[in-house]
Amino acid sequence: MKTMTDYARQRQMEKSIIISNTRCQLCQTLIGDREYLVYKERYFHKQCLKKENN
């Protein structure tokens, strides 16, 4: 069964809204629609992590 149920689709949409309103742990700006990574339930912009590694 590869199709998503309405409930699963709604939960996925709610989760994406919650993540987009979460702040990056490094730069403290909203995640928004930028690419992000999750580590131990913390959200980071990919770009911020690249800056920290250099």
mmCIF file with all atom_site columns, C-alpha atoms in Angstrom:
data_model
loop_
_atom_site.group_PDB
_atom_site.id
_atom_site.type_symbol
_atom_site.label_atom_id
_atom_site.label_alt_id
_atom_site.label_comp_id
_atom_site.label_asym_id
_atom_site.label_entity_id
_atom_site.label_seq_id
_atom_site.pdbx_PDB_ins_code
_atom_site.Cartn_x
_atom_site.Cartn_y
_atom_site.Cartn_z
_atom_site.occupancy
_atom_site.B_iso_or_equiv
_atom_site.pdbx_formal_charge
_atom_site.auth_seq_id
_atom_site.auth_comp_id
_atom_site.auth_asym_id
_atom_site.auth_atom_id
_atom_site.pdbx_PDB_model_num
ATOM 1  C CA . MET A 1 1  ? 0.000  0.000  0.000  1.00 0.00 ? 1  MET A CA 1
ATOM 2  C CA . LYS A 1 2  ? 1.924  2.987  -1.286 1.00 0.00 ? 2  LYS A CA 1
ATOM 3  C CA . THR A 1 3  ? -0.713 5.692  -1.091 1.00 0.00 ? 3  THR A CA 1
ATOM 4  C CA . MET A 1 4  ? -0.907 7.960  1.930  1.00 0.00 ? 4  MET A CA 1
ATOM 5  C CA . THR A 1 5  ? -4.111 8.145  3.853  1.00 0.00 ? 5  THR A CA 1
ATOM 6  C CA . ASP A 1 6  ? -5.677 11.530 4.493  1.00 0.00 ? 6  ASP A CA 1
ATOM 7  C CA . TYR A 1 7  ? -4.636 11.258 8.131  1.00 0.00 ? 7  TYR A CA 1
ATOM 8  C CA . ALA A 1 8  ? -0.996 10.517 7.259  1.00 0.00 ? 8  ALA A CA 1
ATOM 9  C CA . ARG A 1 9  ? -0.937 13.400 4.777  1.00 0.00 ? 9  ARG A CA 1
ATOM 10 C CA . GLN A 1 10 ? -2.384 15.751 7.396  1.00 0.00 ? 10 GLN A CA 1
ATOM 11 C CA . ARG A 1 11 ? 0.172  14.641 10.014 1.00 0.00 ? 11 ARG A CA 1
ATOM 12 C CA . GLN A 1 12 ? 3.029  15.131 7.543  1.00 0.00 ? 12 GLN A CA 1
ATOM 13 C CA . MET A 1 13 ? 1.788  18.636 6.714  1.00 0.00 ? 13 MET A CA 1
ATOM 14 C CA . GLU A 1 14 ? 1.455  19.528 10.420 1.00 0.00 ? 14 GLU A CA 1
ATOM 15 C CA . LYS A 1 15 ? 4.978  18.268 11.099 1.00 0.00 ? 15 LYS A CA 1
ATOM 16 C CA . SER A 1 16 ? 6.416  20.331 8.236  1.00 0.00 ? 16 SER A CA 1
ATOM 17 C CA . ILE A 1 17 ? 4.663  23.448 9.596  1.00 0.00 ? 17 ILE A CA 1
ATOM 18 C CA . ILE A 1 18 ? 6.084  22.828 13.066 1.00 0.00 ? 18 ILE A CA 1
ATOM 19 C CA . ILE A 1 19 ? 9.595  22.321 11.664 1.00 0.00 ? 19 ILE A CA 1
ATOM 20 C CA . SER A 1 20 ? 9.394  25.450 9.516  1.00 0.00 ? 20 SER A CA 1
ATOM 21 C CA . ASN A 1 21 ? 8.494  27.489 12.620 1.00 0.00 ? 21 ASN A CA 1
ATOM 22 C CA . THR A 1 22 ? 11.407 26.035 14.610 1.00 0.00 ? 22 THR A CA 1
ATOM 23 C CA . ARG A 1 23 ? 14.618 28.029 15.001 1.00 0.00 ? 23 ARG A CA 1
ATOM 24 C CA . CYS A 1 24 ? 18.024 26.871 13.837 1.00 0.00 ? 24 CYS A CA 1
ATOM 25 C CA . GLN A 1 25 ? 20.208 26.093 16.862 1.00 0.00 ? 25 GLN A CA 1
ATOM 26 C CA . LEU A 1 26 ? 23.189 27.954 15.384 1.00 0.00 ? 26 LEU A CA 1
ATOM 27 C CA . CYS A 1 27 ? 21.872 31.145 13.783 1.00 0.00 ? 27 CYS A CA 1
ATOM 28 C CA . GLN A 1 28 ? 18.548 31.343 15.684 1.00 0.00 ? 28 GLN A CA 1
ATOM 29 C CA . THR A 1 29 ? 16.527 32.159 12.546 1.00 0.00 ? 29 THR A CA 1
ATOM 30 C CA . LEU A 1 30 ? 13.472 30.191 11.471 1.00 0.00 ? 30 LEU A CA 1
ATOM 31 C CA . ILE A 1 31 ? 14.071 27.019 9.487  1.00 0.00 ? 31 ILE A CA 1
ATOM 32 C CA . GLY A 1 32 ? 11.383 28.064 7.010  1.00 0.00 ? 32 GLY A CA 1
ATOM 33 C CA . ASP A 1 33 ? 11.649 26.379 3.635  1.00 0.00 ? 33 ASP A CA 1
ATOM 34 C CA . ARG A 1 34 ? 15.460 26.128 3.633  1.00 0.00 ? 34 ARG A CA 1
ATOM 35 C CA . GLU A 1 35 ? 17.243 22.773 3.733  1.00 0.00 ? 35 GLU A CA 1
ATOM 36 C CA . TYR A 1 36 ? 17.812 21.459 7.241  1.00 0.00 ? 36 TYR A CA 1
ATOM 37 C CA . LEU A 1 37 ? 19.255 18.541 9.154  1.00 0.00 ? 37 LEU A CA 1
ATOM 38 C CA . VAL A 1 38 ? 17.980 16.956 12.354 1.00 0.00 ? 38 VAL A CA 1
ATOM 39 C CA . TYR A 1 39 ? 20.307 15.791 15.104 1.00 0.00 ? 39 TYR A CA 1
ATOM 40 C CA . LYS A 1 40 ? 18.906 14.577 18.437 1.00 0.00 ? 40 LYS A CA 1
ATOM 41 C CA . GLU A 1 41 ? 15.616 16.420 17.863 1.00 0.00 ? 41 GLU A CA 1
ATOM 42 C CA . ARG A 1 42 ? 17.441 19.680 17.115 1.00 0.00 ? 42 ARG A CA 1
ATOM 43 C CA . TYR A 1 43 ? 17.162 21.387 13.774 1.00 0.00 ? 43 TYR A CA 1
ATOM 44 C CA . PHE A 1 44 ? 20.007 23.043 11.895 1.00 0.00 ? 44 PHE A CA 1
ATOM 45 C CA . HIS A 1 45 ? 20.225 24.742 8.503  1.00 0.00 ? 45 HIS A CA 1
ATOM 46 C CA . LYS A 1 46 ? 22.584 22.797 6.243  1.00 0.00 ? 46 LYS A CA 1
ATOM 47 C CA . GLN A 1 47 ? 24.318 26.048 5.365  1.00 0.00 ? 47 GLN A CA 1
ATOM 48 C CA . CYS A 1 48 ? 24.935 26.907 9.032  1.00 0.00 ? 48 CYS A CA 1
ATOM 49 C CA . LEU A 1 49 ? 26.561 23.521 9.667  1.00 0.00 ? 49 LEU A CA 1
ATOM 50 C CA . LYS A 1 50 ? 28.839 23.990 6.660  1.00 0.00 ? 50 LYS A CA 1
ATOM 51 C CA . LYS A 1 51 ? 29.943 27.389 8.025  1.00 0.00 ? 51 LYS A CA 1
ATOM 52 C CA . GLU A 1 52 ? 30.759 25.885 11.432 1.00 0.00 ? 52 GLU A CA 1
ATOM 53 C CA . ASN A 1 53 ? 32.931 23.176 9.869  1.00 0.00 ? 53 ASN A CA 1
ATOM 54 C CA . ASN A 1 54 ? 35.166 25.648 8.019  1.00 0.00 ? 54 ASN A CA 1
#
